[in-house]
Short mmCIF file of C-alpha atoms in Angstrom, two decimals:
data_model
loop_
_atom_site.label_atom_id
_atom_site.label_comp_id
_atom_site.label_asym_id
_atom_site.label_seq_id
_atom_site.Cartn_x
_atom_site.Cartn_y
_atom_site.Cartn_z
CA MET A 1 40.17 -58.13 61.36
CA PHE A 2 41.32 -61.10 63.40
CA GLY A 3 39.39 -64.17 64.41
CA ILE A 4 39.85 -67.01 66.83
CA ALA A 5 38.16 -70.39 66.55
CA ASP A 6 37.87 -72.06 69.94
CA LEU A 7 36.47 -75.58 70.37
CA ASP A 8 33.83 -75.77 73.11
CA ASN A 9 34.88 -78.04 76.01
CA CYS A 10 37.39 -79.61 73.63
CA TYR A 11 38.20 -82.93 75.33
CA VAL A 12 34.55 -83.57 76.22
CA SER A 13 33.45 -82.72 72.67
CA CYS A 14 36.00 -85.20 71.28
CA GLU A 15 34.64 -87.96 73.51
CA ARG A 16 31.08 -87.21 72.39
CA VAL A 17 31.82 -87.46 68.65
CA PHE A 18 31.48 -91.25 68.71
CA ARG A 19 29.12 -91.34 71.68
CA PRO A 20 25.90 -89.52 70.69
CA ASP A 21 24.22 -91.12 73.72
CA LEU A 22 26.20 -88.68 75.89
CA ALA A 23 24.33 -85.63 74.58
CA GLY A 24 22.90 -83.83 77.60
CA VAL A 25 24.76 -86.12 80.03
CA PRO A 26 27.33 -84.69 82.49
CA VAL A 27 30.79 -85.68 81.19
CA VAL A 28 34.25 -85.19 82.70
CA VAL A 29 37.74 -86.01 81.43
CA LEU A 30 40.50 -86.86 83.90
CA SER A 31 44.17 -85.92 83.95
CA ASN A 32 47.04 -88.36 83.46
CA ASN A 33 46.83 -91.38 85.75
CA ASP A 34 43.11 -90.61 86.23
CA GLY A 35 44.03 -88.08 88.89
CA CYS A 36 41.63 -85.14 88.72
CA VAL A 37 39.08 -83.44 86.46
CA VAL A 38 40.64 -81.37 83.66
CA ALA A 39 37.63 -80.96 81.36
CA ARG A 40 33.87 -80.70 82.01
CA SER A 41 30.76 -80.57 79.89
CA ASN A 42 28.32 -77.72 80.43
CA GLU A 43 26.05 -80.15 82.27
CA ALA A 44 28.88 -81.11 84.66
CA LYS A 45 29.67 -77.43 85.26
CA ALA A 46 26.00 -76.76 86.03
CA MET A 47 26.07 -79.58 88.60
CA GLY A 48 28.93 -77.85 90.37
CA VAL A 49 31.84 -80.07 89.31
CA LYS A 50 34.98 -77.98 89.70
CA GLU A 51 38.08 -78.22 87.56
CA GLY A 52 40.80 -79.99 89.52
CA THR A 53 38.39 -82.13 91.57
CA PRO A 54 40.14 -85.44 92.41
CA TYR A 55 38.41 -88.38 90.78
CA PHE A 56 37.91 -90.25 94.04
CA GLN A 57 35.93 -87.29 95.41
CA LEU A 58 33.39 -87.21 92.57
CA GLU A 59 31.24 -89.98 94.03
CA GLN A 60 31.49 -88.41 97.48
CA GLN A 61 30.45 -84.95 96.27
CA PHE A 62 27.79 -86.12 93.81
CA PRO A 63 26.20 -89.31 95.22
CA ASN A 64 23.63 -91.04 93.02
CA GLN A 65 24.47 -88.68 90.13
CA LYS A 66 25.19 -90.11 86.68
CA ILE A 67 28.49 -88.68 85.45
CA ALA A 68 30.30 -90.15 82.42
CA VAL A 69 34.02 -90.34 83.20
CA PHE A 70 36.85 -90.66 80.66
CA SER A 71 40.62 -90.96 80.92
CA SER A 72 42.62 -88.50 78.80
CA ASN A 73 42.97 -89.79 75.23
CA TYR A 74 45.37 -87.37 73.56
CA GLU A 75 45.71 -89.51 70.45
CA LEU A 76 41.98 -89.09 69.78
CA TYR A 77 41.97 -85.39 70.71
CA GLY A 78 44.94 -84.60 68.48
CA GLU A 79 43.45 -86.38 65.47
CA LEU A 80 39.98 -84.83 65.73
CA THR A 81 41.25 -81.30 66.38
CA GLY A 82 43.58 -81.75 63.42
CA ARG A 83 40.51 -82.31 61.24
CA VAL A 84 39.04 -79.05 62.54
CA VAL A 85 42.25 -77.18 61.71
CA SER A 86 42.18 -78.70 58.22
CA ILE A 87 38.73 -77.16 57.65
CA ILE A 88 39.87 -73.80 59.04
CA SER A 89 42.87 -73.81 56.69
CA LYS A 90 40.50 -74.08 53.71
CA GLU A 91 38.15 -71.35 54.91
CA THR A 92 40.61 -68.62 55.97
CA PRO A 93 43.17 -66.53 54.06
CA ALA A 94 45.76 -67.32 56.78
CA TYR A 95 45.75 -68.95 60.22
CA PHE A 96 47.98 -69.91 63.13
CA ARG A 97 47.28 -72.84 65.46
CA TYR A 98 47.71 -71.44 68.96
CA SER A 99 46.85 -74.55 71.01
CA ILE A 100 45.15 -77.92 70.65
CA ASP A 101 41.71 -76.27 70.66
CA GLU A 102 42.38 -72.73 69.37
CA CYS A 103 43.31 -71.20 66.02
CA PHE A 104 43.94 -67.54 65.28
CA MET A 105 42.69 -66.48 61.85
CA TYR A 106 43.78 -63.53 59.73
CA LEU A 107 40.76 -62.34 57.82
CA ASP A 108 42.11 -59.75 55.38
CA GLY A 109 40.27 -60.16 52.10
CA ILE A 110 36.89 -61.03 53.60
CA GLU A 111 34.48 -58.09 53.48
CA LEU A 112 33.46 -56.75 56.88
CA ASN A 113 29.73 -57.04 56.15
CA ARG A 114 30.20 -60.75 55.34
CA LEU A 115 32.23 -61.74 58.40
CA GLN A 116 29.34 -62.54 60.74
CA GLN A 117 27.73 -64.87 58.21
CA TRP A 118 31.15 -66.35 57.39
CA GLY A 119 31.76 -67.17 61.07
CA GLU A 120 28.35 -68.79 61.50
CA SER A 121 28.94 -70.87 58.35
CA LEU A 122 32.34 -72.01 59.63
CA HIS A 123 30.73 -73.22 62.87
CA LYS A 124 28.11 -75.17 60.91
CA ARG A 125 30.71 -76.80 58.64
CA VAL A 126 32.89 -77.95 61.56
CA LYS A 127 29.84 -79.30 63.37
CA ARG A 128 28.61 -81.12 60.24
CA GLU A 129 31.95 -82.62 59.11
CA VAL A 130 33.67 -83.34 62.45
CA GLY A 131 30.78 -83.34 64.91
CA MET A 132 32.32 -80.82 67.34
CA PRO A 133 30.94 -77.42 68.41
CA ILE A 134 33.18 -74.40 67.90
CA SER A 135 32.86 -70.76 68.97
CA ILE A 136 34.29 -67.93 66.89
CA GLY A 137 35.35 -64.46 68.01
CA LEU A 138 35.99 -61.66 65.49
CA ALA A 139 37.61 -58.31 66.34
CA PRO A 140 40.24 -55.76 65.27
CA THR A 141 42.82 -57.26 67.69
CA LYS A 142 43.69 -60.75 68.89
CA THR A 143 42.94 -59.94 72.55
CA LEU A 144 39.49 -58.55 71.70
CA ALA A 145 38.86 -61.62 69.51
CA LYS A 146 39.55 -63.83 72.55
CA ILE A 147 36.94 -61.91 74.56
CA ALA A 148 34.48 -62.17 71.65
CA SER A 149 34.92 -65.97 71.56
CA LYS A 150 34.05 -66.15 75.28
CA LEU A 151 30.86 -64.20 74.57
CA ALA A 152 30.05 -66.53 71.66
CA LYS A 153 30.34 -69.51 74.04
CA LYS A 154 28.21 -67.96 76.77
CA TYR A 155 25.27 -66.45 74.86
CA VAL A 156 23.16 -68.50 72.42
CA ALA A 157 21.95 -65.38 70.62
CA TYR A 158 25.35 -64.95 68.97
CA LYS A 159 24.85 -68.24 67.05
CA HIS A 160 28.41 -69.33 67.96
CA CYS A 161 30.00 -66.24 66.38
CA CYS A 162 30.49 -62.87 68.12
CA MET A 163 31.97 -59.91 66.26
CA ILE A 164 33.27 -56.74 67.92
CA ASP A 165 33.27 -54.28 65.03
CA THR A 166 32.22 -51.01 66.69
CA ASP A 167 33.55 -49.02 69.63
CA ASN A 168 30.22 -49.40 71.42
CA LYS A 169 30.44 -53.22 71.19
CA ARG A 170 34.04 -53.05 72.38
CA MET A 171 33.12 -51.06 75.49
CA LYS A 172 30.25 -53.41 76.37
CA ALA A 173 32.47 -56.49 75.91
CA LEU A 174 35.22 -55.01 78.12
CA GLU A 175 32.69 -54.11 80.81
CA TRP A 176 31.43 -57.71 80.79
CA CYS A 177 34.90 -59.33 80.96
CA PRO A 178 36.55 -59.75 84.42
CA ILE A 179 40.18 -58.62 84.44
CA GLU A 180 41.42 -62.12 85.35
CA ASP A 181 39.86 -63.50 82.14
CA VAL A 182 41.78 -61.17 79.83
CA TRP A 183 44.27 -62.98 77.60
CA GLY A 184 47.78 -61.85 78.59
CA ILE A 185 46.90 -61.00 82.20
CA GLY A 186 48.35 -63.68 84.45
CA ARG A 187 47.25 -64.49 88.00
CA ARG A 188 49.89 -62.25 89.61
CA TYR A 189 49.08 -59.20 87.48
CA ALA A 190 45.34 -59.80 87.83
CA ALA A 191 45.67 -59.66 91.62
CA LYS A 192 47.67 -56.43 91.40
CA LEU A 193 45.15 -54.84 89.02
CA GLN A 194 42.25 -55.81 91.26
CA ALA A 195 44.04 -54.24 94.22
CA LEU A 196 44.37 -51.06 92.15
CA GLY A 197 40.62 -51.03 91.45
CA CYS A 198 40.62 -52.65 88.00
CA LYS A 199 37.89 -55.26 88.34
CA THR A 200 37.00 -55.49 84.64
CA ALA A 201 38.82 -55.19 81.33
CA LEU A 202 37.13 -51.81 80.86
CA ASP A 203 38.55 -50.48 84.15
CA PHE A 204 42.03 -51.36 82.91
CA ALA A 205 41.50 -50.05 79.37
CA ASN A 206 40.27 -46.68 80.69
CA HIS A 207 43.62 -45.95 82.37
CA HIS A 208 46.21 -43.85 80.56
CA LYS A 209 48.99 -45.66 78.73
CA ASP A 210 51.65 -43.84 80.77
CA TRP A 211 50.04 -45.12 83.99
CA VAL A 212 50.19 -48.70 82.66
CA ARG A 213 53.83 -48.32 81.63
CA LEU A 214 54.94 -46.77 84.93
CA THR A 215 52.90 -49.14 87.12
CA PHE A 216 53.98 -52.40 85.52
CA ASN A 217 57.11 -51.72 83.47
CA ASN A 218 56.20 -54.76 81.36
CA ILE A 219 55.92 -54.65 77.58
CA ASN A 220 53.37 -57.49 77.45
CA ILE A 221 50.99 -55.70 79.85
CA VAL A 222 51.31 -52.52 77.78
CA ARG A 223 50.54 -54.50 74.62
CA THR A 224 47.46 -55.99 76.27
CA TRP A 225 46.26 -52.47 77.17
CA GLN A 226 46.80 -51.37 73.54
CA GLU A 227 44.89 -54.39 72.23
CA LEU A 228 41.96 -53.74 74.55
CA ASN A 229 41.81 -50.22 73.13
CA GLY A 230 41.64 -51.50 69.57
CA GLU A 231 45.32 -51.24 68.58
CA ASN A 232 46.91 -54.35 67.08
CA ALA A 233 50.03 -54.77 69.22
CA VAL A 234 50.77 -58.51 69.70
CA PRO A 235 53.31 -59.51 67.01
CA ASN A 236 52.52 -62.70 65.13
CA GLU A 237 55.95 -64.10 65.91
CA GLU A 238 55.23 -63.86 69.65
CA LEU A 239 52.44 -66.42 69.19
CA ALA A 240 54.67 -68.88 67.39
CA LYS A 241 57.67 -68.50 69.67
CA LYS A 242 58.29 -71.64 71.74
CA LYS A 243 61.56 -71.58 73.64
CA SER A 244 61.15 -75.01 75.19
CA ILE A 245 59.01 -78.16 75.14
CA CYS A 246 58.34 -80.11 78.33
CA THR A 247 56.78 -83.53 78.77
CA SER A 248 56.25 -84.74 82.34
CA ARG A 249 53.75 -86.47 84.56
CA SER A 250 53.36 -88.09 87.93
CA PHE A 251 53.77 -91.85 88.07
CA ASN A 252 51.02 -94.30 88.82
CA GLY A 253 52.50 -95.18 92.21
CA MET A 254 56.15 -94.84 93.24
CA ILE A 255 59.30 -95.88 91.36
CA SER A 256 62.62 -96.50 93.09
CA ASP A 257 64.73 -98.44 90.56
CA ILE A 258 66.71 -96.79 87.77
CA GLU A 259 65.31 -99.08 85.04
CA GLY A 260 61.74 -98.11 85.84
CA LEU A 261 62.70 -94.43 85.73
CA LYS A 262 64.52 -94.89 82.41
CA THR A 263 61.31 -96.27 80.91
CA GLN A 264 59.37 -93.17 81.93
CA VAL A 265 62.08 -90.72 80.88
CA SER A 266 62.50 -92.50 77.53
CA ASN A 267 58.77 -92.11 76.84
CA TYR A 268 58.84 -88.41 77.75
CA ALA A 269 61.97 -87.77 75.67
CA ALA A 270 60.45 -89.58 72.66
CA ARG A 271 57.34 -87.41 72.94
CA CYS A 272 59.47 -84.24 73.02
CA ALA A 273 61.31 -85.38 69.90
CA GLU A 274 58.00 -86.06 68.14
CA LYS A 275 56.73 -82.57 69.03
CA LEU A 276 59.94 -81.03 67.67
CA ARG A 277 59.46 -82.81 64.34
CA GLN A 278 55.80 -81.84 64.14
CA GLN A 279 56.78 -78.16 64.13
CA ASN A 280 59.91 -78.66 61.97
CA THR A 281 62.35 -77.68 64.71
CA VAL A 282 65.39 -79.07 66.50
CA ALA A 283 66.71 -78.64 70.06
CA SER A 284 70.25 -77.99 71.26
CA ILE A 285 69.73 -78.77 74.97
CA VAL A 286 68.04 -81.71 76.72
CA GLY A 287 67.13 -81.43 80.40
CA VAL A 288 65.74 -83.98 82.87
CA PHE A 289 64.22 -83.43 86.30
CA LEU A 290 63.32 -85.96 88.97
CA ASN A 291 61.55 -85.59 92.29
CA THR A 292 59.95 -87.51 95.14
CA ASN A 293 56.45 -86.96 96.55
CA ALA A 294 56.47 -83.70 98.52
CA PHE A 295 53.16 -84.66 100.15
CA ARG A 296 54.68 -87.76 101.74
CA GLU A 297 56.43 -86.14 104.68
CA ASP A 298 57.12 -89.60 106.11
CA LEU A 299 59.50 -90.33 103.19
CA ALA A 300 62.95 -88.94 102.40
CA GLN A 301 62.78 -86.06 99.92
CA TYR A 302 64.96 -85.41 96.85
CA TRP A 303 64.82 -83.20 93.75
CA ASN A 304 67.34 -82.64 91.00
CA PHE A 305 67.67 -81.36 87.45
CA GLN A 306 70.40 -81.61 84.83
CA GLU A 307 70.66 -80.32 81.28
CA ARG A 308 73.00 -81.56 78.58
CA PRO A 309 73.94 -79.81 75.33
CA LEU A 310 73.73 -81.51 71.94
CA ILE A 311 76.79 -80.91 69.78
CA THR A 312 74.54 -80.94 66.73
CA PRO A 313 70.93 -79.69 67.29
CA SER A 314 68.55 -82.59 66.75
CA SER A 315 64.98 -83.85 66.74
CA SER A 316 66.04 -87.50 66.55
CA THR A 317 64.21 -89.74 68.98
CA ILE A 318 67.30 -91.90 69.49
CA THR A 319 69.59 -88.92 70.18
CA ILE A 320 67.23 -87.17 72.57
CA VAL A 321 66.32 -90.37 74.45
CA GLN A 322 69.99 -91.32 74.86
CA THR A 323 70.89 -87.84 76.10
CA ALA A 324 67.96 -87.75 78.52
CA ASN A 325 68.87 -91.13 79.99
CA ALA A 326 72.49 -90.04 80.42
CA ALA A 327 71.27 -87.01 82.40
CA LEU A 328 68.94 -89.22 84.44
CA GLN A 329 71.82 -91.55 85.30
CA ASN A 330 73.73 -88.60 86.75
CA ILE A 331 70.93 -87.24 88.95
CA TYR A 332 69.49 -90.57 90.10
CA ARG A 333 70.10 -91.46 93.73
CA PRO A 334 69.15 -94.90 95.12
CA GLY A 335 67.10 -95.18 98.27
CA TYR A 336 64.33 -92.73 97.30
CA GLN A 337 60.73 -93.30 96.22
CA TYR A 338 60.24 -91.15 93.11
CA LYS A 339 56.85 -89.78 92.11
CA LYS A 340 57.51 -87.60 89.05
CA ALA A 341 60.01 -87.03 86.26
CA GLY A 342 60.10 -84.90 83.15
CA VAL A 343 62.10 -84.04 80.05
CA ILE A 344 62.61 -80.51 78.72
CA VAL A 345 64.14 -79.71 75.34
CA MET A 346 65.48 -76.19 74.94
CA GLY A 347 67.43 -74.01 72.52
CA ILE A 348 64.81 -74.68 69.86
CA GLY A 349 65.38 -73.51 66.29
CA PRO A 350 64.34 -74.38 62.72
CA ASP A 351 65.41 -77.79 61.40
CA SER A 352 66.91 -76.32 58.24
CA PRO A 353 69.69 -75.38 57.85
CA ILE A 354 71.50 -77.06 60.76
CA GLN A 355 75.12 -76.25 61.51
CA GLN A 356 76.78 -79.58 62.25
CA ASP A 357 79.90 -79.73 64.41
CA LEU A 358 83.09 -80.91 62.69
CA PHE A 359 83.98 -83.15 65.63
CA ASP A 360 80.52 -84.62 66.23
CA ILE A 361 80.94 -88.35 65.58
CA ASN A 362 77.18 -88.59 64.94
CA ALA A 363 77.12 -85.87 62.28
CA GLU A 364 77.52 -88.40 59.45
CA GLN A 365 74.46 -90.27 60.68
CA PHE A 366 72.23 -87.18 60.72
CA GLN A 367 70.43 -87.89 57.46
CA LYS A 368 70.08 -91.57 58.33
CA MET A 369 68.45 -90.68 61.69
CA LYS A 370 66.16 -88.22 59.95
CA ARG A 371 64.93 -90.82 57.45
CA LEU A 372 64.40 -93.34 60.24
CA ASP A 373 62.28 -90.87 62.24
CA GLU A 374 60.22 -90.03 59.15
CA ILE A 375 59.42 -93.71 58.57
CA VAL A 376 58.55 -94.35 62.23
CA ASP A 377 56.33 -91.23 62.35
CA ARG A 378 54.53 -92.37 59.19
CA ILE A 379 53.87 -95.85 60.59
CA ASN A 380 52.67 -94.45 63.92
CA ARG A 381 50.30 -92.09 62.12
CA MET A 382 48.86 -94.96 60.10
CA TYR A 383 48.53 -97.58 62.83
CA GLY A 384 48.33 -95.50 66.02
CA SER A 385 50.84 -93.75 68.26
CA GLU A 386 53.51 -95.96 69.85
CA THR A 387 53.02 -98.75 67.31
CA ILE A 388 56.82 -98.57 66.99
CA VAL A 389 58.89 -97.44 70.00
CA LEU A 390 62.46 -97.76 71.21
CA GLY A 391 63.34 -100.72 73.39
CA SER A 392 64.11 -98.36 76.29
CA GLN A 393 60.50 -97.17 76.23
CA GLN A 394 59.33 -100.60 77.38
CA TYR A 395 59.77 -101.78 80.94
CA THR A 396 60.27 -105.56 81.12
CA ARG A 397 60.03 -107.49 84.36
CA LYS A 398 59.58 -111.16 85.19
CA ASP A 399 56.20 -112.44 86.26
CA GLY A 400 55.72 -115.19 88.83
CA LYS A 401 56.32 -117.88 86.19
CA GLY A 402 59.60 -116.42 84.95
CA LYS A 403 58.13 -115.04 81.73
CA ALA A 404 58.72 -111.51 80.51
CA ASP A 405 55.92 -109.09 81.24
CA VAL A 406 56.21 -105.93 79.14
CA PHE A 407 54.60 -102.61 80.03
CA ALA A 408 55.01 -99.94 77.34
CA ASN A 409 53.45 -97.31 79.61
CA ALA A 410 52.87 -97.39 83.34
CA ILE A 411 50.02 -94.89 83.06
CA LYS A 412 46.68 -95.48 84.66
CA HIS A 413 43.77 -94.90 82.25
CA ASP A 414 40.93 -97.12 83.39
CA PHE A 415 38.30 -95.11 81.49
CA LYS A 416 40.10 -94.59 78.18
CA SER A 417 37.92 -94.51 75.07
CA PRO A 418 38.83 -96.26 71.79
CA ASN A 419 40.62 -94.53 68.88
CA PRO A 420 38.41 -95.36 65.88
CA THR A 421 40.10 -92.84 63.58
CA THR A 422 43.71 -93.89 64.18
CA ARG A 423 43.76 -97.60 65.09
CA TRP A 424 42.44 -100.40 62.89
CA SER A 425 41.60 -102.44 65.98
CA ASP A 426 39.25 -99.68 67.16
CA VAL A 427 37.41 -99.03 63.91
CA ILE A 428 33.67 -98.99 64.57
CA LYS A 429 31.91 -102.13 63.35
CA ILE A 430 28.30 -101.96 62.20
CA LYS A 431 26.14 -105.07 62.15
CA VAL A 432 23.36 -105.12 59.55
#
């Protein structure tokens, strides 16, 4: 049997951990630069708040309605969800973290007649020790487990844990699940299946395997069909495979000068390097893209992308930032108002062993760079992310009095909550 643990309304639940006064209150979390709604509480969903709603439209659409608004706080979300994963690691024979709010669990060794109680107990432990609600789906395949977790979220009677352990339960779950909600069915294939009369997962599962193979000629769609019919077909390595890591976002306003762009690109490249180290991998290619605002038809438009190979694959912040800035320098063109940039690291592989190039002048410094990154990562974990950064990650300009004015990040987050679990300055103080 497989299981999946899925945090309910993850970002909202994280914000509520230290704000018990928000229980029952509509809550939304905004995207980078406080642009639009990316997460909603059940109360906000019931009000009719749609995902993707621009922040400035909330007051227009819901006048005189009390809605708690938060900027994205990924430092807080990453730390709290990490605590949840730590609990899961102690309760399961084996697990794989699929995303920030989801973990697949491999449940061999737990008796089938104990699984339902085990799942309900896991929910209670996470709620008690972290303060976040979690829904658990149990089934013979990963795809069916995903559907079971959706049922556990929707219906209170499941007590936060739904198990599909009989063919009758499987058929009922597939009949309930719309085809567009099936894990592995993207928007394009969902539209094609609907046009062919497959409105639910059951409609699709009832077709013959040969029909699926001939109609789509896609191994992933065939695997999804097999999984819906109870056959374990998604290899574990497919879940872990990550061919690239991208960090990008729109700017808070427009940037035209190269120094301002280097600050943004340096921050994105540093984040990519950190992600590589977190999963014990290195990259062999660094790419940078840059574009103007396509919605501003009154302005000149420009887009470009360049990738650069690394002679020796690396996860070093210094190496990746330097390479990204070199690529940026090549694609930058003066005279444009830029709205977005991003860094992509590709050619990802394990960080050990690494084949170093004989002619790479930086090869001798590899171990030194690795030790430096380990120390910086340790300090940033202890005192909060970006406690230590590269100089290129900080944009310095002169204020009206000639003094330096440093902005580590030009990101708008007017509603950002504190980080009481990762920053000493934000630790909750109790007066008695």
